[in-house]
Each structure stands twice: as structure tokens, then as C-alpha cells.
Amino acid sequence: MRFAFFKKFSVFFDGLLACVLVLAIESVSRHSLISALQFSFGTPLTFLYNALLIFTTLLIAYLFKRRMFFRVVISAFWMILGIINGCVLANRVTPFNFTDLKLVGDLFAMDNSKYLSQAEQIIIMIALGCLVVFLVFFAIKAPKVAGKIHRVRNAACVAALVVALPFITRAAIQSDILSGYFGNLAQGYQEYGFVYSFAASVVDTGMSEPDNYSEETITVINDSVETEETSIDTEDLPNIIFVQLETFIDPYELNFLEYSEDPIPNFHSLMENYTSGYLTVPVVGAGTANTEFEVLTGMGIQFFGLGEYPYKTILKETTCESVANDLAELGYSTHAIHNNSGNFYSRATIFSQMGFDSYTSKELMNITEYNENETWPTDGILVEETEKALDSTEDQSDFVFTITVQSHGSYPTSQVFEDPVIEVTGGETEEEHYQWEYYINELYEVDEFIGDLITMLEDRDEKTIVVFYGDHLPTMGLEDEDMNNGSIYQTTYATWNNFGLEQEDADVAAYQLVAYITDQLGIHEGTMFTYHQSAMTEGTTEDDSYVTNWELLQYDLLYGERYTYGGEQIYEASDLEMGVEDVVIRSVEIGEDQETVVISGENFTPWSEVYVNDGPVSTEYISETELQVALSDVSGEDVTLVVNQVGSGSTIFRSSNEIVLSLVSR
């Protein structure tokens, strides 16, 4: 009787279930039931729209006899997404979105990140296992609907609602119940709910064709760009080095902390003596690759879908004009360097799409030192790697894009530094105090790297300019009012040069940074960079037409007919070389213990693996000149041995020379 009652009014109860699920998801996402209730009753129409989306998916159950089972499966699906979002927001500012699913492989590339402790990973695996067992059991025991199911009618109802959703959504956006664009992704999720925001990130990807896109429009835009010809002599081109500092900000911009001494004296010295300013970036707390994309291409993240990473979408499908392409046309050799996994954010692929000549990732570095929390390599090694890149080319100017990692989150809530160099005060709780103490002291060490890099470049006595900039603020709940500059979307940049370039301080956006610096150098190259240079010179960057035309150019270069290039894609993917030094095997000998084989050579790293007859064997890294493997793994006749530099997913980035040998097993 009770089951018949629920069956009769099942649609009503499904609507009620949808509302309960939205409330539960918002509670988990916001880490607060009170906040979820405020969202529900403060913006009831927005809340009901989120419930409508879940309700639509629950209607799928009406196509099956085991409706209760499918309701449970669908409800579990939504709750899992909400729980994931809650976990993500516990570690970063940016909420969980569809593009994050494309970064799952990158999490495995970050094998030392410790975003989740081993205990947390075990709990998750146990919970998922229990859920699977429950669903299997429930699938067997769940009640069935008696009688005939009107599948055609029910499917038609579901389809009708699905077809109506875009019209309902458009009306809600026009009525300001929802928004079609989030300038601040985290704020958008807060205002419009997780269900709508996540769903929007699924369907809202790439760029839509602008209304007035045509060959004539693009021609007019390009013809309106007014810059001088590149005035610098080819023989006088300086080395250009951009250093993207992971989660780096000026600590004095935090208005609630005090320090025992200046945490970043080298950076502040650069700000006083060379061009510097605020840098507006597109992300907070995470999303390094999106700031990187804007800097390298002059394009804007704001024109893509919610939470999208172009590195994981369009740039995996097509090449993209970048500063590497543009400087290469002047004769520059171009290099990227990063002391993290080569596959993270698909950089080994993307840097090829952008035209770089080489990319030195951690797999090509002799990394042995990590930060105090043992999560990330220290940045000091990047001085040596930057110098190697400069040394790799003779009689040629270099563009080097160096990416740091040491100050990456997350930040421990317990004491790490027993005797910190920089004493920090101002955290509201003990946990916050230790987080800020750890972070600020990591910045101090990164600043030492900045000083060491400048010293190395001074000793080289080559004409060089360096640009240091922070990619985003840290993930520690910062709000605009916590910042002296009033914005959590502003970091700082500072430069250095050794050829007397005039100091011209200015606040710029990430997509304008390369244009601003190269303009000072007398370099006027590239579609996007000359567009920004022209607008900055004319003072029209605040005009509506600036953004409109910028979007049109970006669409043309990435998705359109490429009218800018005469209807063709003139940039091809480069033959990217991983690292700038050869990995070399010099000799192979049986060890003194008569149980190991010693491989001697050059440029081995902790990511070197010995392959025997094309298959990997367990390899012990001894030093950059020595590896060891078990004799039993190498024994046999006519064995081919090679050392590969291996990244995540068993990606082989670089290989040594091959040696054919015959070692008879004892």
C-alpha cells in the first residue's frame, strides 16, 4: 500500500528528492549547512533551477522497472560530484569542473604532491568499494514496478524536458537568475550553485563564433594595428628569460600579516630598480597553465568555457602562435624549463604545439633536493638548467621560459620550520599561523633562487633581460579585502636587465606582459602581441572595441578560418627535444659484488631507467654518472641496453646511445 502511494505521487517525490540532493551537495561544497540554507532560501529560483537539472536526470528511472535502483544510482552520482567538489575546495580556491576530469592523468604525474594522504586515499578506495558492493546488492534486491512500462511515453517526456532546458536556461540568464559567464569561477559556483555551474562547464567549452566574424572584419582589425617595425639589430638581440613563479606574491600585499624581516629582498630590489608592476591574472589558488597560456600567447582565458584549460582542449588539437614562434622568426632559439613532470598539463605536447625548440622537465634534471615538506623540488636547480639552455646554442639569442614549483600548495597546518628564517605573525588560528609561516618561508627560498639566477646571468655578461612574475595567489581563503591592492586576481612582476633599459613601471594583464616587455625592447612581432602593443600605445585598452576585436582575432587563430594567415595554418608543431644534453652510456661492467651491473655515463637522473631488449628493468640511480641493475636482468647473449628518461605513463622523453653486450649469468 505504501509503495503504491509513492508510485502514484512518484514525480512529486522525485522533485522533493532533487531539492534534498541540491541542499546536500551545497552543504558539502560550501562546508556549511547554514551557507547551503542561505543559498536555498536567499535565491530560491536559482536553487530550484539546480533542482530541475537533477530532477531531469532522475526521470531516466522511469524507463526501467527497477526505478528505485536507478534513483539511487543517479543520486549517488550527483552526491559523489558534490563530495569531490567539497574535497577540491578544501585544497584550492577553484571549484571542481568538467575540465578537471581531463587532468586526472596529471594527478598521477604529480606523484609527490601529497594532495591526499595515504590514509585519505585508502578511505576513498574503501568508500567506493562499499558503494559498488551496495549497488550490486541493491540491483538484485531492489523492487520492480509491476505492470507495463510506457517507455515511449516516458522517453518522450524526458526528451521534451531536455529540449526545453536550453530555453529555460536562456530565460533564467536573461532574468539574472543565472549567469552565462563567471569572471570569478569560485564566486560563480557560490552564487549559482554547483549543479548548474558544473553542468555549464560540461556543455560550455571552446569559443563560440562571434556575431560579426568575417574575413573583412579580421582584415580591418589587422590593418588597424599600428606598430613600428622591429628596430633592434639581429646581432644585438638580447636573451629574453621569463620566469613564472609558482604561487608567488609580494608578502607585503597581505594586510593582515607581519614579518620579522623582508621575506623577498631580491624581488623587492628588482622592483625598486627595474620595470615592475601589478599583473592581473585569470586564476586564483590554482590554474597555473591558464596564466601561462595568456602570457605565452597574448590570448584570453575569458573567451573560453567555464573552468576550461586550453592546454587540455584546443591546443591538443591544433598549433597556436606564441611568443616562441614569433621570436624564432627573428632567429631566437626557444626553450622551456620546469622542475615538475613533463606530462603535467600535457606540456610536452603543448610546447611543441607552441613552437618551442626544447623542453627540460624534471625527468631530465638531476633533482635530489625537495622543500621542507618533501612535496616539491626546490627551485635552485633551475639556475643550472637555465644556464644549460643558454649554453646549448652558439652565436644565437635565446628565449627561455622557466617555471618554478617549490612554493606550490598545499600548505601544512602543523609546524614544519622549527627555527624559521622569517617569523610570521597575524594568523587567526594556530593552523593558519603554520600555513602562512610555511608559505612565507618557502617564498624566502624562492627569492634566494631569484638572486642566484641574477648572479649567474651577471657572470655570463651576455645582453639579457629577465621577467619574474607570480602566476596566482595561494589557496588559503584570501579575499579582496585581505589584499592591499584590493584584488585577489593581482600578483606582481619585476624585471632585470644588464644593458641599461629604462625603468617604465606599469600595471598590465598576463596577456599583455610579453607585448609590454618586447615593446620596450623594440621588438614588434606576432599577431596578438602587436595588437596589444598598438592598443597600449594608443591608450585604447579600456575601450569596448579592444576586447571585441581581441576576441575576434583569438577566434580566427584558434577556431576560425585563419583569415589572418591568408586562410592557412602557417605554424606547425615543432620537433620538440626533451632536454638540451645527450644521455650517454660510456661503459657497462659487472659490479664488485658480482650480482649487479654498473652502467657508467653522463646526464643520468633519478628518472633514468635501463631498458634491456626494449623492456624496462629495475634501476637504481646512484649519481648522474652511474646507474645499477641486477645482473640477472641483463644476462644473456646479444643483449641491447639503453637508458631512457621516463615520465609518467611510461613516456620516454629521451634515450641514450644503445650498447649491445653479452653477459653470461653466473
XYZ file of C-alpha atoms in Angstrom:
666
model
C 0.000 0.000 0.000
C 2.800 2.355 0.950
C 4.708 1.502 -2.243
C 1.568 2.184 -4.309
C 1.247 5.601 -2.669
C 4.836 6.525 -3.539
C 4.354 5.189 -7.057
C 1.240 7.323 -7.551
C 2.989 10.500 -6.460
C 6.484 9.488 -7.590
C 7.044 12.570 -9.743
C 6.369 14.802 -6.749
C 8.742 12.790 -4.572
C 11.412 12.884 -7.297
C 11.144 16.666 -7.256
C 11.480 16.630 -3.485
C 14.474 14.288 -3.751
C 16.086 16.664 -6.236
C 15.718 19.542 -3.773
C 17.187 17.470 -0.943
C 20.131 16.485 -3.138
C 20.844 20.105 -4.069
C 20.798 21.085 -0.395
C 23.120 18.196 0.499
C 25.505 18.949 -2.372
C 25.666 22.639 -1.477
C 26.289 21.771 2.185
C 29.240 19.582 1.243
C 30.563 22.028 -1.357
C 30.325 25.026 0.949
C 31.422 23.047 4.015
C 28.419 24.532 5.788
C 24.739 23.613 6.112
C 23.922 27.181 7.109
C 25.536 28.532 3.946
C 23.609 25.979 1.882
C 20.325 27.066 3.514
C 21.164 30.712 2.834
C 21.676 29.832 -0.831
C 18.416 27.866 -0.929
C 16.190 30.497 0.681
C 18.157 33.569 -0.381
C 17.999 32.723 -4.089
C 15.052 30.291 -4.339
C 14.699 30.434 -8.135
C 18.380 29.622 -8.617
C 18.034 26.797 -6.114
C 15.010 25.424 -7.957
C 16.815 25.581 -11.286
C 19.605 23.431 -9.832
C 16.942 21.033 -8.555
C 15.351 20.993 -12.030
C 18.618 19.746 -13.535
C 18.806 16.868 -11.069
C 15.083 16.185 -11.463
C 15.590 15.823 -15.222
C 18.220 13.143 -14.694
C 16.020 11.344 -12.138
C 13.328 10.961 -14.795
C 15.611 8.467 -16.547
C 14.495 5.980 -13.888
C 11.021 5.902 -15.487
C 12.457 3.997 -18.434
C 13.161 0.955 -16.242
C 11.259 -1.393 -13.960
C 13.839 -1.031 -11.180
C 13.134 2.667 -10.723
C 14.280 2.728 -7.137
C 17.675 1.308 -8.097
C 18.233 3.901 -10.802
C 17.148 6.711 -8.475
C 19.813 5.558 -6.037
C 22.461 5.361 -8.779
C 21.625 8.830 -10.102
C 21.503 10.302 -6.597
C 24.857 8.700 -5.762
C 26.333 10.143 -8.951
C 25.345 13.686 -8.018
C 26.448 13.278 -4.413
C 29.854 11.958 -5.499
C 30.329 15.030 -7.692
C 29.371 17.245 -4.760
C 31.745 15.442 -2.416
C 34.568 15.752 -4.950
C 33.885 19.479 -5.145
C 33.981 19.743 -1.368
C 37.324 17.923 -1.273
C 38.725 20.057 -4.089
C 37.696 23.272 -2.325
C 39.436 22.054 0.807
C 42.714 22.171 -1.153
C 42.261 25.028 -3.605
C 40.082 28.063 -4.348
C 38.898 26.950 -7.790
C 35.895 24.578 -7.609
C 35.578 21.246 -9.398
C 34.566 21.495 -13.040
C 34.352 19.241 -16.073
C 37.809 20.147 -17.368
C 39.285 18.756 -14.143
C 38.324 15.292 -15.353
C 40.836 15.784 -18.165
C 43.513 16.463 -15.549
C 43.130 13.127 -13.739
C 46.174 11.789 -15.551
C 48.147 14.820 -14.405
C 47.437 13.946 -10.792
C 49.347 10.726 -11.323
C 52.131 12.783 -12.881
C 52.296 14.732 -9.597
C 53.440 11.697 -7.640
C 54.977 13.826 -4.915
C 52.210 16.371 -4.432
C 50.503 14.835 -1.379
C 47.144 16.458 -2.137
C 45.686 13.350 -0.499
C 47.397 11.475 2.288
C 47.786 7.732 2.017
C 45.141 7.309 4.711
C 42.707 9.520 2.776
C 43.356 7.550 -0.403
C 42.623 4.313 1.456
C 39.401 5.740 2.901
C 38.274 6.827 -0.567
C 39.001 3.423 -2.059
C 37.146 1.672 0.776
C 34.168 4.023 0.437
C 33.971 3.489 -3.327
C 34.290 -0.251 -2.840
C 31.456 -0.239 -0.310
C 29.309 1.817 -2.692
C 29.878 -0.652 -5.523
C 29.016 -3.609 -3.262
C 25.860 -1.851 -2.072
C 24.753 -1.025 -5.621
C 25.294 -4.602 -6.769
C 23.310 -5.921 -3.801
C 20.578 -3.327 -4.297
C 20.397 -4.077 -8.016
C 19.449 -7.626 -7.078
C 17.079 -6.795 -4.223
C 15.526 -3.536 -5.438
C 11.763 -3.685 -6.039
C 10.367 -3.714 -9.559
C 7.436 -1.729 -10.877
C 4.506 -4.025 -11.565
C 2.705 -3.900 -14.882
C 3.610 -2.443 -18.225
C 6.105 0.442 -18.511
C 5.144 3.110 -21.043
C 8.721 3.590 -22.222
C 7.843 5.544 -25.358
C 5.650 7.974 -23.446
C 8.175 8.309 -20.618
C 11.082 8.751 -23.015
C 9.117 11.445 -24.846
C 8.541 13.291 -21.564
C 12.232 13.113 -20.665
C 13.220 14.263 -24.155
C 10.747 17.134 -24.021
C 12.206 18.390 -20.770
C 15.763 18.041 -22.080
C 14.817 20.037 -25.190
C 13.141 22.680 -23.028
C 16.133 23.105 -20.702
C 18.171 25.377 -23.024
C 15.178 27.714 -23.384
C 14.579 27.701 -19.631
C 18.280 28.354 -19.076
C 18.341 31.243 -21.523
C 15.303 32.804 -19.861
C 16.928 32.380 -16.433
C 20.101 34.091 -17.659
C 18.134 36.959 -19.162
C 16.281 37.328 -15.851
C 19.570 37.373 -13.875
C 18.585 34.172 -12.088
C 21.690 32.599 -13.649
C 24.756 33.930 -15.438
C 26.270 32.732 -18.692
C 29.806 33.804 -17.743
C 31.714 33.736 -14.469
C 34.540 36.242 -14.238
C 35.344 34.551 -10.937
C 34.696 30.806 -11.151
C 34.599 30.285 -7.395
C 32.175 33.169 -6.907
C 30.014 31.864 -9.749
C 29.663 28.478 -8.069
C 28.713 30.221 -4.835
C 26.064 32.408 -6.454
C 24.560 29.955 -8.933
C 25.083 26.558 -7.341
C 27.290 23.583 -8.045
C 24.855 21.598 -10.203
C 24.259 24.402 -12.713
C 27.899 25.515 -12.709
C 29.296 22.015 -13.234
C 26.713 21.263 -15.929
C 27.618 24.524 -17.677
C 31.294 23.532 -17.649
C 30.311 20.316 -19.475
C 28.496 21.992 -22.369
C 30.290 25.359 -22.396
C 33.694 24.618 -23.947
C 35.852 26.259 -26.552
C 34.843 29.560 -28.144
C 31.592 30.456 -29.863
C 31.851 32.233 -33.195
C 31.481 35.993 -32.592
C 28.480 37.614 -34.294
C 30.441 39.736 -36.754
C 33.208 37.264 -37.598
C 34.208 37.517 -41.268
C 37.279 37.879 -43.436
C 36.515 41.567 -43.894
C 36.277 42.163 -40.134
C 39.552 40.367 -39.425
C 41.294 42.274 -42.215
C 40.078 45.597 -40.808
C 41.312 44.665 -37.309
C 44.758 43.615 -38.513
C 45.057 46.685 -40.732
C 44.261 48.908 -37.737
C 47.252 47.608 -35.769
C 49.879 50.328 -35.791
C 53.331 49.482 -34.511
C 56.795 50.268 -35.735
C 58.909 47.645 -37.441
C 61.197 45.693 -35.140
C 64.001 48.180 -34.639
C 66.575 46.111 -32.797
C 69.515 44.763 -34.803
C 69.562 40.978 -35.267
C 73.100 40.849 -33.909
C 72.041 42.838 -30.854
C 69.037 40.736 -29.797
C 69.162 40.155 -26.032
C 68.465 36.858 -24.327
C 64.885 37.035 -23.038
C 64.044 34.982 -19.964
C 60.560 34.753 -18.467
C 60.342 33.103 -15.057
C 56.868 32.032 -13.968
C 56.965 31.860 -10.170
C 54.562 29.279 -8.776
C 52.086 30.794 -6.277
C 54.366 33.793 -5.764
C 53.093 37.101 -4.425
C 54.581 40.083 -2.673
C 54.013 39.226 1.026
C 53.592 42.914 1.828
C 50.364 42.884 -0.190
C 48.811 40.782 2.609
C 47.440 43.388 5.011
C 46.972 41.066 7.991
C 50.479 39.574 8.341
C 53.717 40.928 9.774
C 57.255 39.595 9.278
C 60.482 39.678 11.253
C 62.321 40.794 8.096
C 61.724 41.255 4.379
C 60.809 37.802 3.030
C 61.759 38.610 -0.598
C 64.580 41.198 -0.588
C 65.896 40.267 -4.048
C 62.497 40.668 -5.688
C 61.903 43.979 -3.909
C 65.302 45.222 -5.077
C 64.311 44.450 -8.652
C 61.030 46.317 -8.177
C 62.907 49.397 -6.987
C 65.455 49.458 -9.795
C 63.798 47.946 -12.870
C 60.416 47.878 -14.594
C 57.730 46.266 -12.412
C 54.060 46.460 -11.511
C 50.902 44.567 -10.739
C 49.969 41.670 -13.010
C 46.291 40.786 -13.420
C 45.954 37.017 -13.787
C 42.906 34.910 -14.736
C 43.004 32.445 -11.822
C 43.257 32.220 -8.046
C 44.676 29.366 -5.990
C 45.106 27.024 -8.976
C 45.185 27.017 -12.765
C 48.838 27.839 -13.392
C 48.533 26.709 -17.011
C 45.896 29.346 -17.754
C 48.101 32.230 -16.637
C 50.893 30.578 -18.613
C 48.674 30.358 -21.689
C 47.831 34.052 -21.546
C 51.464 35.085 -21.134
C 52.801 32.889 -23.947
C 50.048 33.602 -26.487
C 48.584 37.019 -25.679
C 45.159 35.358 -25.750
C 42.447 35.470 -23.073
C 41.036 32.690 -20.921
C 37.828 34.712 -20.509
C 36.694 33.743 -24.003
C 36.694 30.011 -23.253
C 34.185 27.871 -21.379
C 33.791 27.797 -17.616
C 36.937 26.482 -15.946
C 38.462 25.406 -19.254
C 42.164 24.714 -19.702
C 43.114 25.311 -23.369
C 46.177 23.136 -22.720
C 43.781 20.187 -22.300
C 41.373 21.053 -25.108
C 42.031 23.095 -28.254
C 45.841 23.148 -28.005
C 45.936 19.362 -28.102
C 44.169 19.568 -31.466
C 45.891 22.480 -33.181
C 49.063 24.524 -33.148
C 48.959 28.010 -31.704
C 51.033 31.084 -32.443
C 53.058 32.004 -29.379
C 55.971 34.176 -28.344
C 58.215 31.192 -29.147
C 57.059 31.243 -32.798
C 57.342 34.996 -33.061
C 60.837 35.251 -31.590
C 62.023 32.260 -33.626
C 61.307 34.303 -36.756
C 63.915 36.787 -35.519
C 66.446 33.993 -35.052
C 65.875 33.101 -31.405
C 66.315 29.602 -30.059
C 63.418 28.835 -27.690
C 63.455 26.712 -24.538
C 61.015 25.782 -21.757
C 62.182 24.557 -18.347
C 60.134 23.193 -15.434
C 61.164 21.178 -12.383
C 57.964 19.142 -12.482
C 56.640 16.305 -14.608
C 56.933 16.759 -18.356
C 53.416 15.415 -18.848
C 51.763 17.721 -16.313
C 49.204 19.909 -18.109
C 50.323 17.999 -21.247
C 53.218 20.451 -21.569
C 55.408 18.013 -23.526
C 52.736 18.158 -26.224
C 51.654 21.776 -25.818
C 55.139 23.284 -26.000
C 55.565 21.516 -29.324
C 52.247 22.983 -30.499
C 53.571 26.403 -29.458
C 56.813 26.033 -31.411
C 59.427 25.615 -28.662
C 62.726 24.009 -29.634
C 63.358 22.234 -26.331
C 61.672 21.424 -23.029
C 63.618 20.369 -19.962
C 61.266 18.791 -17.420
C 62.219 17.186 -14.108
C 62.873 13.860 -15.817
C 65.897 15.473 -17.481
C 67.166 17.065 -14.249
C 69.360 15.685 -11.510
C 66.867 16.625 -8.785
C 67.855 15.463 -5.316
C 66.619 18.296 -3.072
C 62.998 18.933 -2.075
C 61.314 21.576 0.033
C 60.867 21.173 3.768
C 57.538 19.428 3.357
C 59.090 16.954 0.877
C 56.355 17.729 -1.651
C 58.087 19.683 -4.405
C 61.639 20.039 -5.761
C 63.477 23.155 -4.658
C 63.934 25.800 -7.344
C 67.684 26.237 -7.011
C 68.301 23.635 -9.711
C 66.624 25.919 -12.248
C 69.667 28.225 -12.201
C 71.830 25.433 -13.597
C 69.153 24.294 -16.053
C 68.609 27.820 -17.354
C 72.349 28.162 -17.881
C 72.426 24.848 -19.766
C 69.699 26.124 -22.094
C 71.678 29.300 -22.765
C 74.831 27.270 -23.384
C 73.092 24.881 -25.788
C 73.140 27.387 -28.648
C 76.185 29.136 -30.088
C 76.021 32.582 -31.672
C 72.244 32.666 -31.174
C 69.998 34.627 -28.831
C 67.724 32.589 -26.555
C 64.186 32.860 -25.279
C 63.873 30.809 -22.095
C 60.580 30.191 -20.310
C 61.350 28.864 -16.830
C 58.605 27.619 -14.486
C 59.214 27.143 -10.753
C 57.350 24.788 -8.418
C 58.785 24.990 -4.888
C 56.114 27.233 -3.357
C 53.215 25.167 -4.742
C 50.484 24.176 -2.246
C 49.151 22.598 -0.260
C 50.422 24.212 2.933
C 50.661 22.214 6.180
C 48.620 23.259 9.204
C 51.237 21.938 11.636
C 54.735 23.199 12.354
C 57.373 22.419 9.707
C 60.084 25.021 10.394
C 61.487 24.667 13.906
C 63.557 27.838 13.514
C 62.117 29.772 10.555
C 64.235 32.471 8.961
C 61.135 34.645 8.629
C 58.945 34.826 11.712
C 55.331 35.403 10.736
C 52.520 36.796 12.876
C 48.890 37.509 12.082
C 47.264 34.129 11.509
C 43.916 33.873 13.287
C 44.416 30.257 14.405
C 47.394 28.053 15.112
C 46.708 26.129 11.903
C 46.627 29.330 9.839
C 49.800 30.552 11.523
C 51.716 27.443 10.496
C 50.326 27.606 6.971
C 51.444 31.185 6.490
C 54.762 30.586 8.232
C 55.478 27.693 5.865
C 54.372 29.570 2.758
C 56.283 32.769 3.542
C 59.486 30.867 4.278
C 59.117 28.994 1.004
C 58.839 32.370 -0.735
C 62.050 33.384 1.029
C 63.834 30.392 -0.504
C 62.341 31.094 -3.925
C 63.639 34.650 -3.588
C 67.102 33.198 -2.983
C 66.734 31.371 -6.287
C 65.898 34.713 -7.924
C 69.088 36.216 -6.521
C 71.199 33.227 -7.615
C 69.763 33.365 -11.136
C 70.617 37.055 -11.466
C 74.148 36.393 -10.183
C 74.642 33.650 -12.768
C 73.447 35.930 -15.554
C 75.659 38.789 -14.389
C 78.680 36.484 -14.563
C 77.816 35.457 -18.139
C 77.956 39.053 -19.312
C 75.532 38.463 -22.181
C 72.917 41.035 -23.029
C 69.895 39.699 -21.131
C 66.501 40.701 -19.758
C 64.595 38.649 -17.188
C 60.913 38.943 -16.267
C 59.762 37.374 -12.987
C 56.036 37.097 -12.281
C 53.656 35.240 -9.974
C 51.038 33.028 -11.617
C 48.350 33.266 -8.915
C 47.727 33.733 -5.203
C 47.910 30.783 -2.788
C 44.946 28.646 -1.790
C 44.266 29.903 1.713
C 40.865 31.549 1.633
C 42.078 35.002 0.635
C 39.506 37.656 -0.244
C 39.837 41.054 -1.888
C 39.764 42.877 1.439
C 42.841 40.894 2.589
C 44.943 42.491 -0.136
C 46.461 45.960 -0.090
C 45.858 46.182 -3.825
C 42.199 45.198 -3.305
C 42.202 42.215 -5.692
C 42.938 38.521 -5.351
C 43.456 38.452 -9.130
C 46.609 40.556 -8.995
C 50.127 39.313 -8.453
C 53.308 41.271 -9.137
C 56.035 41.173 -11.746
C 59.572 42.544 -11.729
C 62.331 42.649 -14.311
C 66.108 42.776 -14.534
C 68.431 43.673 -17.388
C 72.113 44.362 -17.822
C 72.009 46.811 -20.725
C 70.538 49.948 -19.221
C 66.901 49.550 -20.279
C 64.859 52.437 -18.877
C 62.573 51.682 -15.925
C 58.954 52.053 -17.017
C 56.634 50.734 -14.301
C 53.137 49.752 -15.398
C 50.276 47.523 -14.303
C 49.387 45.037 -17.021
C 47.369 41.862 -17.548
C 49.007 38.486 -18.121
C 48.063 38.543 -21.807
C 49.757 41.946 -22.193
C 53.013 41.146 -20.382
C 55.054 39.868 -23.341
C 53.752 42.691 -25.541
C 54.736 45.305 -22.962
C 58.249 43.938 -22.434
C 59.045 43.340 -26.101
C 57.733 46.804 -26.955
C 60.385 48.276 -24.656
C 62.994 46.179 -26.460
C 61.948 47.461 -29.878
C 60.550 44.055 -30.874
C 57.212 44.234 -32.678
C 56.301 40.727 -33.807
C 53.286 38.441 -33.630
C 49.582 38.816 -34.294
C 48.402 39.108 -30.701
C 51.416 40.891 -29.276
C 51.428 43.676 -31.862
C 47.667 44.032 -31.364
C 48.205 44.638 -27.632
C 51.199 46.905 -28.271
C 49.139 49.048 -30.624
C 46.269 49.358 -28.131
C 48.596 50.139 -25.207
C 50.396 52.802 -27.239
C 47.116 54.397 -28.296
C 45.643 54.083 -24.794
C 42.580 52.176 -26.008
C 42.819 49.090 -23.792
C 39.816 50.270 -21.801
C 37.606 50.647 -24.880
C 34.917 48.064 -25.638
C 36.312 47.609 -29.136
C 39.644 46.446 -27.668
C 38.094 43.344 -26.117
C 35.708 42.757 -29.036
C 38.474 42.788 -31.642
C 40.790 40.783 -29.408
C 38.149 38.054 -29.146
C 37.648 38.071 -32.924
C 41.378 37.647 -33.545
C 41.613 34.840 -30.994
C 38.692 33.000 -32.556
C 40.197 33.402 -36.019
C 43.578 31.981 -34.963
C 42.234 29.031 -32.956
C 38.802 28.060 -34.311
C 38.072 30.127 -37.385
C 39.224 30.242 -40.985
C 42.565 31.840 -40.077
C 41.979 34.817 -42.327
C 44.903 36.449 -40.509
C 47.207 33.891 -42.112
C 45.608 34.005 -45.535
C 43.295 31.080 -44.804
C 46.053 28.653 -43.782
C 47.686 27.485 -40.583
C 51.226 28.725 -41.083
C 52.594 27.408 -37.787
C 53.489 23.737 -37.495
C 54.264 21.776 -34.358
C 57.981 21.843 -33.599
C 60.204 18.810 -33.351
C 60.457 19.373 -29.611
C 63.575 17.993 -27.973
C 63.277 16.967 -24.343
C 66.301 18.377 -22.549
C 69.359 20.020 -24.082
C 72.022 17.455 -23.155
C 72.613 13.959 -24.504
C 72.215 10.990 -22.202
C 75.296 8.867 -22.812
C 76.359 5.348 -21.826
C 80.157 5.132 -21.602
C 80.664 1.655 -20.195
C 78.862 -1.350 -18.734
C 80.621 -3.557 -16.206
C 79.816 -6.259 -13.667
C 79.905 -4.827 -10.141
C 82.316 -5.879 -7.449
C 79.561 -7.868 -5.737
C 79.221 -9.970 -8.898
C 75.434 -9.528 -8.638
C 74.939 -6.116 -10.208
C 75.763 -4.399 -13.475
C 77.156 -0.859 -13.320
C 76.260 1.499 -16.160
C 78.592 4.491 -16.340
C 77.887 7.544 -18.437
C 76.646 11.123 -18.443
C 73.492 13.062 -17.573
C 71.626 10.310 -15.734
C 68.820 11.435 -13.412
C 66.539 9.794 -10.820
C 64.137 9.231 -13.739
C 66.643 7.206 -15.753
C 65.548 3.641 -16.451
C 67.604 0.930 -18.072
C 65.803 -0.907 -20.866
C 67.061 -4.341 -21.840
C 65.903 -5.547 -25.254
C 63.251 -2.771 -25.283
C 61.883 -3.687 -21.846
C 62.435 -1.780 -18.573
C 64.294 -3.388 -15.680
C 64.509 -2.240 -12.071
C 67.098 0.557 -11.997
C 68.939 2.092 -9.062
C 70.062 5.688 -9.509
C 73.498 6.220 -7.942
C 74.560 9.529 -9.455
C 74.374 11.481 -12.697
C 77.200 9.289 -13.985
C 76.205 5.870 -12.609
C 73.229 3.501 -12.602
C 72.926 -0.063 -11.352
C 70.736 -3.012 -12.336
C 70.659 -6.640 -11.268
C 72.979 -8.924 -13.236
C 70.134 -11.383 -13.651
C 68.187 -8.755 -15.625
C 70.978 -8.214 -18.137
C 72.304 -11.737 -18.627
C 72.088 -13.404 -21.985
C 73.573 -13.229 -25.441
C 73.405 -10.165 -27.689
C 71.586 -8.025 -25.162
C 70.680 -4.490 -26.277
C 70.858 -1.964 -23.457
C 69.708 1.667 -23.486
C 68.997 4.286 -20.803
C 65.672 6.103 -21.173
C 64.463 9.194 -19.350
C 60.948 8.147 -18.371
C 57.995 10.273 -17.349
C 54.527 9.419 -16.063
C 52.637 6.795 -18.014
C 55.982 5.263 -19.058
C 56.521 8.107 -21.515
C 60.063 8.002 -22.892
C 61.313 11.566 -23.180
C 64.909 10.952 -24.227
C 67.123 7.941 -24.911
C 70.846 7.278 -24.695
C 73.006 5.519 -27.213
C 72.487 1.745 -27.440
C 75.053 -0.813 -26.318
C 74.982 -4.436 -27.412
C 76.653 -6.770 -24.959
C 76.716 -10.359 -23.820
C 76.866 -11.157 -20.112
C 76.562 -14.806 -19.161
C 74.593 -15.454 -15.974
C 76.682 -16.945 -13.205
